[in-house]
Coordinates of C-alpha atoms in Angstrom, one line a residue:
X1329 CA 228.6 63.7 81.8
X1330 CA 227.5 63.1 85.6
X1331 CA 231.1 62.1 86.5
X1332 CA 232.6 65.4 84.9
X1333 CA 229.8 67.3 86.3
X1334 CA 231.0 66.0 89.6
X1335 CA 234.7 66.3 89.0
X1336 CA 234.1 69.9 87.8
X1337 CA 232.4 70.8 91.3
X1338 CA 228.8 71.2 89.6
X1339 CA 225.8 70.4 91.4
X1340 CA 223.9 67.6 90.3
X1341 CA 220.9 66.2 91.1
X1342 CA 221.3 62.7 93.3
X1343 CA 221.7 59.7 90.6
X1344 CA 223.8 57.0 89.1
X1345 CA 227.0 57.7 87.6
X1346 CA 227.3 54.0 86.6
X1347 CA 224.7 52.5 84.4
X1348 CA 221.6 50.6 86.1
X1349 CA 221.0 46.8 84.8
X1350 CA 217.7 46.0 87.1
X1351 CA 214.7 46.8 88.3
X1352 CA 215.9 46.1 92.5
X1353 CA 219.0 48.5 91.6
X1354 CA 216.2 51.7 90.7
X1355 CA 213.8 50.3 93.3
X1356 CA 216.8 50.8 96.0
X1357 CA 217.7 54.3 94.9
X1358 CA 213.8 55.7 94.8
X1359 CA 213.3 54.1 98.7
X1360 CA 215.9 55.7 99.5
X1361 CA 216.1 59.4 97.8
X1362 CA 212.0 59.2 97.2
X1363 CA 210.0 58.9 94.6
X1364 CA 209.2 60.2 91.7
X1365 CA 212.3 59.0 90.0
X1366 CA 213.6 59.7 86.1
X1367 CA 214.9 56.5 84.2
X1368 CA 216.9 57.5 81.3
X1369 CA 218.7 56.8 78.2
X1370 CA 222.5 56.8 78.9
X1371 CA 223.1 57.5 75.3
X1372 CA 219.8 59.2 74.5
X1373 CA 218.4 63.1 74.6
X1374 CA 215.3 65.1 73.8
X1375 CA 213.6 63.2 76.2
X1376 CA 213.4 60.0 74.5
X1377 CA 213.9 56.8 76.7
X1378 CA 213.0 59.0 79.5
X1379 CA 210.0 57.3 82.0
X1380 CA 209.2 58.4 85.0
X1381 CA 208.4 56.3 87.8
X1382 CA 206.0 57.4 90.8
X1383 CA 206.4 54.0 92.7
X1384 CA 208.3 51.2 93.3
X1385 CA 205.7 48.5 91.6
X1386 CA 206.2 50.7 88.4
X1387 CA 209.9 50.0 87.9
X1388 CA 209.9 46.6 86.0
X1389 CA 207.4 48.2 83.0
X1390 CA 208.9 51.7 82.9
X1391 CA 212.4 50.2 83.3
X1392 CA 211.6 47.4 79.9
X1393 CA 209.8 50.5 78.0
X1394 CA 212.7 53.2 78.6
X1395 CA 215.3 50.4 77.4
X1396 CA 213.2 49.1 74.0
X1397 CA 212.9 53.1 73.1
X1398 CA 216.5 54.0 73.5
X1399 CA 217.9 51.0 71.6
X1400 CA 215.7 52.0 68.5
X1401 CA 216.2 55.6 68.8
X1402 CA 219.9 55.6 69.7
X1403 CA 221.1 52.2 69.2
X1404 CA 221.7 51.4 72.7
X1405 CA 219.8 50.5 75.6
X1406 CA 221.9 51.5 78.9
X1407 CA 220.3 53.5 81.5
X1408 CA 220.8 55.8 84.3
X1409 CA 218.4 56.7 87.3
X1410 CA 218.2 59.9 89.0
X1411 CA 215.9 61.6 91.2
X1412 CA 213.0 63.8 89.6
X1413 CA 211.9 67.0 90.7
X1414 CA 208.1 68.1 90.6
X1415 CA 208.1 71.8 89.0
X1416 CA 211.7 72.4 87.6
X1417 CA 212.6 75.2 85.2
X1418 CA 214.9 74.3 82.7
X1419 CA 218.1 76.6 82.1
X1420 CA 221.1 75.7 80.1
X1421 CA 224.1 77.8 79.3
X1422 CA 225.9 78.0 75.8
X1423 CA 229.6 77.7 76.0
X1424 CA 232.2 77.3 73.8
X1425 CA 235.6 75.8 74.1
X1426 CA 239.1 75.9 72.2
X1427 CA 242.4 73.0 71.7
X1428 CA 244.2 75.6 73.8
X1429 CA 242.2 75.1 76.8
X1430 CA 240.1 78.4 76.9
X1431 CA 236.3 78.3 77.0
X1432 CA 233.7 80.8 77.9
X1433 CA 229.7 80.9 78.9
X1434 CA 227.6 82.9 76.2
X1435 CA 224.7 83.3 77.4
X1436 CA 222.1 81.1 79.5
X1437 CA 218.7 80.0 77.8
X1438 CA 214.9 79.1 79.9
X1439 CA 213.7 76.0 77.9
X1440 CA 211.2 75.5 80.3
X1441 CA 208.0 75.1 77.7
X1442 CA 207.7 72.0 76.6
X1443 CA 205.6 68.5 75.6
X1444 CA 206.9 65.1 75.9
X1445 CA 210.0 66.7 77.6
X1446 CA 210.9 68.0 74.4
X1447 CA 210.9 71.9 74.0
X1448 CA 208.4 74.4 72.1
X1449 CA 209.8 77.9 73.2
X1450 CA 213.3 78.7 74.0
X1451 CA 214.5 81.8 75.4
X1452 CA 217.8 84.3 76.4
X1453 CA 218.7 85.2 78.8
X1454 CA 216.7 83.1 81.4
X1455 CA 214.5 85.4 82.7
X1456 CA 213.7 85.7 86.5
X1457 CA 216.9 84.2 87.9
X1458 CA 217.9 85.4 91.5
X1459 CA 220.9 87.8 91.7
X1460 CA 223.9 86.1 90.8
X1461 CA 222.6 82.6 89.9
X1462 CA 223.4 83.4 86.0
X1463 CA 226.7 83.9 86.9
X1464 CA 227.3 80.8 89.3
X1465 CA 225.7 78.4 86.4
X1466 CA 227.9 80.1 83.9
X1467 CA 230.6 79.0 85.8
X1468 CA 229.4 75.8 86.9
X1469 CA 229.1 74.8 82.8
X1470 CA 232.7 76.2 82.5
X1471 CA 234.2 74.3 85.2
X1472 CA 232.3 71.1 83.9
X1473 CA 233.5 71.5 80.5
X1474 CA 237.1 72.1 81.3
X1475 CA 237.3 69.0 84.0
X1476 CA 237.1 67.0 80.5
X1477 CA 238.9 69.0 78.4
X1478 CA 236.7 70.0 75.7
X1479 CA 236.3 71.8 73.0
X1480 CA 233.5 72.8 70.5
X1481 CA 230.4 74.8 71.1
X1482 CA 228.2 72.8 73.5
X1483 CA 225.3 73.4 75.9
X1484 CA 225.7 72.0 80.0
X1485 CA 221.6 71.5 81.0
X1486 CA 220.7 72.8 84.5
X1487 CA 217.4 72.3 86.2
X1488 CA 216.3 74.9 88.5
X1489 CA 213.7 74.8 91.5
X1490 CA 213.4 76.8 95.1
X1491 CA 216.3 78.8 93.9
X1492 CA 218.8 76.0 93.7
X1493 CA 220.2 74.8 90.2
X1494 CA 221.6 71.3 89.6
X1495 CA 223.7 69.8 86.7
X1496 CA 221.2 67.9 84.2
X1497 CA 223.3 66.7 81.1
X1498 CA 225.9 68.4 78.7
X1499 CA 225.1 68.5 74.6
X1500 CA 228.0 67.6 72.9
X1501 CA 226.7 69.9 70.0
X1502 CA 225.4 73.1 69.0
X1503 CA 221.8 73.1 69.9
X1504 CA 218.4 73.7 68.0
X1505 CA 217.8 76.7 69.9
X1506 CA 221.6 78.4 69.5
X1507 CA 220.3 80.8 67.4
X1508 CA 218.3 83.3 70.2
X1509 CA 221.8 83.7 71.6
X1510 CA 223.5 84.7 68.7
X1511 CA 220.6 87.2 68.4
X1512 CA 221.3 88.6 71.9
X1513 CA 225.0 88.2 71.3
X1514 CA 225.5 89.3 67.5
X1515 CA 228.1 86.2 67.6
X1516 CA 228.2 83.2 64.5
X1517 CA 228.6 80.4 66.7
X1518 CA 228.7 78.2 63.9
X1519 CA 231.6 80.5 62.9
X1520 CA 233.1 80.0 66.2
X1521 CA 233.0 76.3 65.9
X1522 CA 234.6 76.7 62.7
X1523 CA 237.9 78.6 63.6
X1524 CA 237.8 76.2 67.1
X1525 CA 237.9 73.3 64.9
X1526 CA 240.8 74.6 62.6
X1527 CA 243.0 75.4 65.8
X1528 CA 242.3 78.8 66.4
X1529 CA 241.8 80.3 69.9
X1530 CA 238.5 81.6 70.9
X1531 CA 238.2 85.1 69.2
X1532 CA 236.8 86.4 72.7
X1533 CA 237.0 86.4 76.4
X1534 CA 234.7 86.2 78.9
X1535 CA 234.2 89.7 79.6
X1536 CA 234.2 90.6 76.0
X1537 CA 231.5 88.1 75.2
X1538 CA 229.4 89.5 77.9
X1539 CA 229.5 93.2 76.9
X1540 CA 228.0 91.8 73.6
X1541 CA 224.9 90.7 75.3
X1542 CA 221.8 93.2 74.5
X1543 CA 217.9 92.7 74.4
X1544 CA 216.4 89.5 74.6
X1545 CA 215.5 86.3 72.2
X1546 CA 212.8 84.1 72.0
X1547 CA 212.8 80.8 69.7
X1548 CA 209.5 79.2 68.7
X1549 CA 209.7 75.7 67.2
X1550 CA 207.2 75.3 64.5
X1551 CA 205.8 71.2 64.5
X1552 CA 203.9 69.6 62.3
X1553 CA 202.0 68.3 64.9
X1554 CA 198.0 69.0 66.2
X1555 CA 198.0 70.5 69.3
X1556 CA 194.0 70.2 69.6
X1557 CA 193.4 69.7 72.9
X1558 CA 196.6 69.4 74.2
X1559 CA 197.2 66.5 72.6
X1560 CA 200.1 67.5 69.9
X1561 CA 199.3 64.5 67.9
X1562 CA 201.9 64.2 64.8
X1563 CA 200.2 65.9 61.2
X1564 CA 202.5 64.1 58.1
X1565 CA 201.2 65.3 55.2
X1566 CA 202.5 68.3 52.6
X1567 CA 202.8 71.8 52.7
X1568 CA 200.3 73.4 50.5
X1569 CA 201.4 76.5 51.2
X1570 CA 204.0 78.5 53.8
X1571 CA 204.2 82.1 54.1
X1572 CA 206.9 83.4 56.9
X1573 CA 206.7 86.7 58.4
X1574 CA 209.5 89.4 58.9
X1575 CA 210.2 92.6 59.6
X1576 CA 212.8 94.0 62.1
X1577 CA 214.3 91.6 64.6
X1578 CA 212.5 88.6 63.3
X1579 CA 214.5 85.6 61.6
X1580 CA 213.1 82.6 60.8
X1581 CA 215.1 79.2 59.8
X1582 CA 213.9 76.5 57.6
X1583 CA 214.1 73.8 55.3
X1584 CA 210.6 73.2 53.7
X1585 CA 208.7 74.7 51.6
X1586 CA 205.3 74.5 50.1
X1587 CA 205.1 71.1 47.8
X1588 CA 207.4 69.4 50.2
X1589 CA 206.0 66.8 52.6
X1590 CA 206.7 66.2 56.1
X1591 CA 207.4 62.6 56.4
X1592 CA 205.9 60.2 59.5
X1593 CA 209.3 58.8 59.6
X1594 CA 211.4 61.7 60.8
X1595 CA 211.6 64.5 63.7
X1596 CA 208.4 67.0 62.3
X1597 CA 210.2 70.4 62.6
X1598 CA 209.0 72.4 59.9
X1599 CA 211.2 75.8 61.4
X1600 CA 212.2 77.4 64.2
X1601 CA 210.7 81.7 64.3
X1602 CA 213.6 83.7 66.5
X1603 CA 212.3 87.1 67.2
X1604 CA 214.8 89.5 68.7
X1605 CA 213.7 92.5 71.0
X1606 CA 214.8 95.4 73.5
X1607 CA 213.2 93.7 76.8
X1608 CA 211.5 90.4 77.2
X1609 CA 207.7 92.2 76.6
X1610 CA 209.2 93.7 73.6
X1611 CA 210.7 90.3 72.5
X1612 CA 207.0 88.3 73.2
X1613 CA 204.5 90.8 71.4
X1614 CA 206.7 91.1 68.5
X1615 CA 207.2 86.6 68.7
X1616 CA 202.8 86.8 68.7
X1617 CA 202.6 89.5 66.0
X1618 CA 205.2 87.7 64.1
X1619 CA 203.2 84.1 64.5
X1620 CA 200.0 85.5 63.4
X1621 CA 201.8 86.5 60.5
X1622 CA 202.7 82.8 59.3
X1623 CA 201.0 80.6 57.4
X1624 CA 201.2 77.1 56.6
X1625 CA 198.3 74.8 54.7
X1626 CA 198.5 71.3 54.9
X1627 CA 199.3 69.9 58.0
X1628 CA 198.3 71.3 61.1
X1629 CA 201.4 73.1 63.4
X1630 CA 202.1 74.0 66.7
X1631 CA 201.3 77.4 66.2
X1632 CA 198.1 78.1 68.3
X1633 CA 199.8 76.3 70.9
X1634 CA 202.7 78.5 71.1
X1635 CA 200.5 81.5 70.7
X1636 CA 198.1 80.5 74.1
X1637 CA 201.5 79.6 75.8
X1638 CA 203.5 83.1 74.7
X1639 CA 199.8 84.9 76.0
X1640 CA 199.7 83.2 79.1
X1641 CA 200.1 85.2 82.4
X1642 CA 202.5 82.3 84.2
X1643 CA 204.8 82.7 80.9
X1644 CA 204.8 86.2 81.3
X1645 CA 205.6 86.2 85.2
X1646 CA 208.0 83.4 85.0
X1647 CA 206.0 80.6 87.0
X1648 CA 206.0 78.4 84.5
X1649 CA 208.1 74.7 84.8
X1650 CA 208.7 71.8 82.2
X1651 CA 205.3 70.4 83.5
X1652 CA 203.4 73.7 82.8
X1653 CA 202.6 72.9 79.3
X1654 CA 201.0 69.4 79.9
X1655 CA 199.7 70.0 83.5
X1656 CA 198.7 73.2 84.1
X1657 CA 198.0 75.2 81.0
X1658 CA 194.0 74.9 79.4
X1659 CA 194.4 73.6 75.8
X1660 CA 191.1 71.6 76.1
X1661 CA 189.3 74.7 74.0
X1662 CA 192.1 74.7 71.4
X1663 CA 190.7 74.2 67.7
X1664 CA 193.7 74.0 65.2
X1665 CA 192.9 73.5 61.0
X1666 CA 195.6 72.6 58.2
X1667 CA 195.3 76.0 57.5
X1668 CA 197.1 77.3 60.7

């Protein structure tokens, strides 16, 4: 995805394009771009297989550990090394392409809250982007995705920091979090993927898709994991009970329900909340009202997590990165019961 990136004109962060196969090859590259650097999974996402390495005597150890957790997760063990930036946002853009060779941007998303580089809250548009970055990612992720001729909704990740943007990785796939820009939007892109995959052309252009966008969408992943402390320790067990709120602009997606257990084995997403409204303040208070409407018994969630994050100041003025969560916001008072 780094090579189309780069054949597409998109700006990516300095890194490998060609796999890395020892410890002197990553030692080279953080000497000379500095460290920290990322070792990651070739074949891997979601942040597994990912280490991060502050120094050059850390290499050997992170290098054996990011290998052994991508070849049982993915079923490979290549790698890649790239530079790491210190307080990044995370921004992708939803596109979608057709077999004719037509593909537009939908909408961007700020994945920037998360744990274990995996995400808790997702939201559309990004907020707090200078003038006319929105645009030039949109068209970065367009120009990416047509340099290797695809087709199928997918997702090109940026990261952002000091108001410059660099390509990250493409998801060859419609995304957990797709569905706070089809609230934005009002467009099925499941639909879309549907008539794309039976040969039709995209039902839209560009400008069309972007007179659709109105308001603003906010996804909340609901774990079954403890976030006590700020520890989000894993909670297997089963649902005694789940009640999920509603109510205008509020959807909520979901396979369990009370009696069912959430096993050890598997990811723990019990749902994902998507909360629809007229203006990003509109759009939290109604995601917070909505969460203190839920209830699940059983296992402990990541609910009183994602209420302190959605309350915080630095999520409400933007400052937040993908480091916020684990570095910077207080979770040490943070009680959490089976009853959450």
């Amino acid at each position: 995805s780094r090579k189309a990136a780069l054949r597409g004109g998109a700006p990516i962060v300095p890194g490998t394009t060609e796999f890395v196969t020892s410890a002197k090859e990553i030692q080279d590259f953080g000497n000379k771009f500095g460290w920290p650097v990322a070792i990651k999974a070739a074949f891997g996402g979601g942040g597994r297989g990912m280490k991060v390495v502050h120094s050059a005597d850390q290499v050997q150890d992170a290098m054996d550990s990011a290998q052994r957790e991508s070849k049982a997760f993915f079923g490979r063990d290549e790698i890649y090394v790239e530079r790491y930036l210190t307080w990044p946002r995370h921004i992708e853009v939803q596109l979608v392409g057709d077999k004719h060779g037509n593909v537009v941007w939908v909408s961007t998303r700020d994945c920037s809250a998360q744990r274990r580089h995996q995400k808790l809250i997702e939201e559309a548009p990004a907020p707090g982007l200078p003038d006319g970055l929105e645009e030039a990612m949109g068209e970065a992720a367009v120009k990416a995705a047509k340099a290797v001729g695809y087709y199928n909704a997918g997702t090109v990740e940026f990261i952002f920091q000091d108001n410059d943007f660099f390509f990250l990785e493409m998801n060859t796939r419609l995304q957990v979090e797709h569905p706070v820009t089809e609230v934005i939007t009002g467009i099925d892109l499941v639909e879309w993927q549907i008539r794309v995959a039976s040969g039709e052309k995209l039902p839209m252009t560009q400008k069309q898709v972007a007179a659709r966008r109105d308001g603003h969408g906010i996804e909340v992943r609901i774990n079954a994991e403890n976030p006590a402390g700020g520890k989000f320790l894993p909670s297997p067990g089963t649902i005694t009970k789940l009640t999920t709120p509603d109510g205008f602009g509020t959807r909520f997606d979901g396979g369990y329900e009370a009696g069912d257990t959430v096993s050890q084995y598997y990811d723990n997403l019990v749902g994902k909340l998507i909360v629809w409204g007229k203006d990003r303040d509109t759009a939290i208070a109604r995601t917070i009202r909505a969460l203190d409407e839920m209830v699940i018994e059983g296992v402990h969630t990541t609910i009183p997590a994602d209420r302190a994050i959605l309350a915080h100041p630095d999520f409400a003025a933007v400052t937040h990165s993908t480091k916020w969560v684990e570095e910077t916001l207080d979770l040490s008072n943070l009680t959490s019961s089976a009853g959450s």
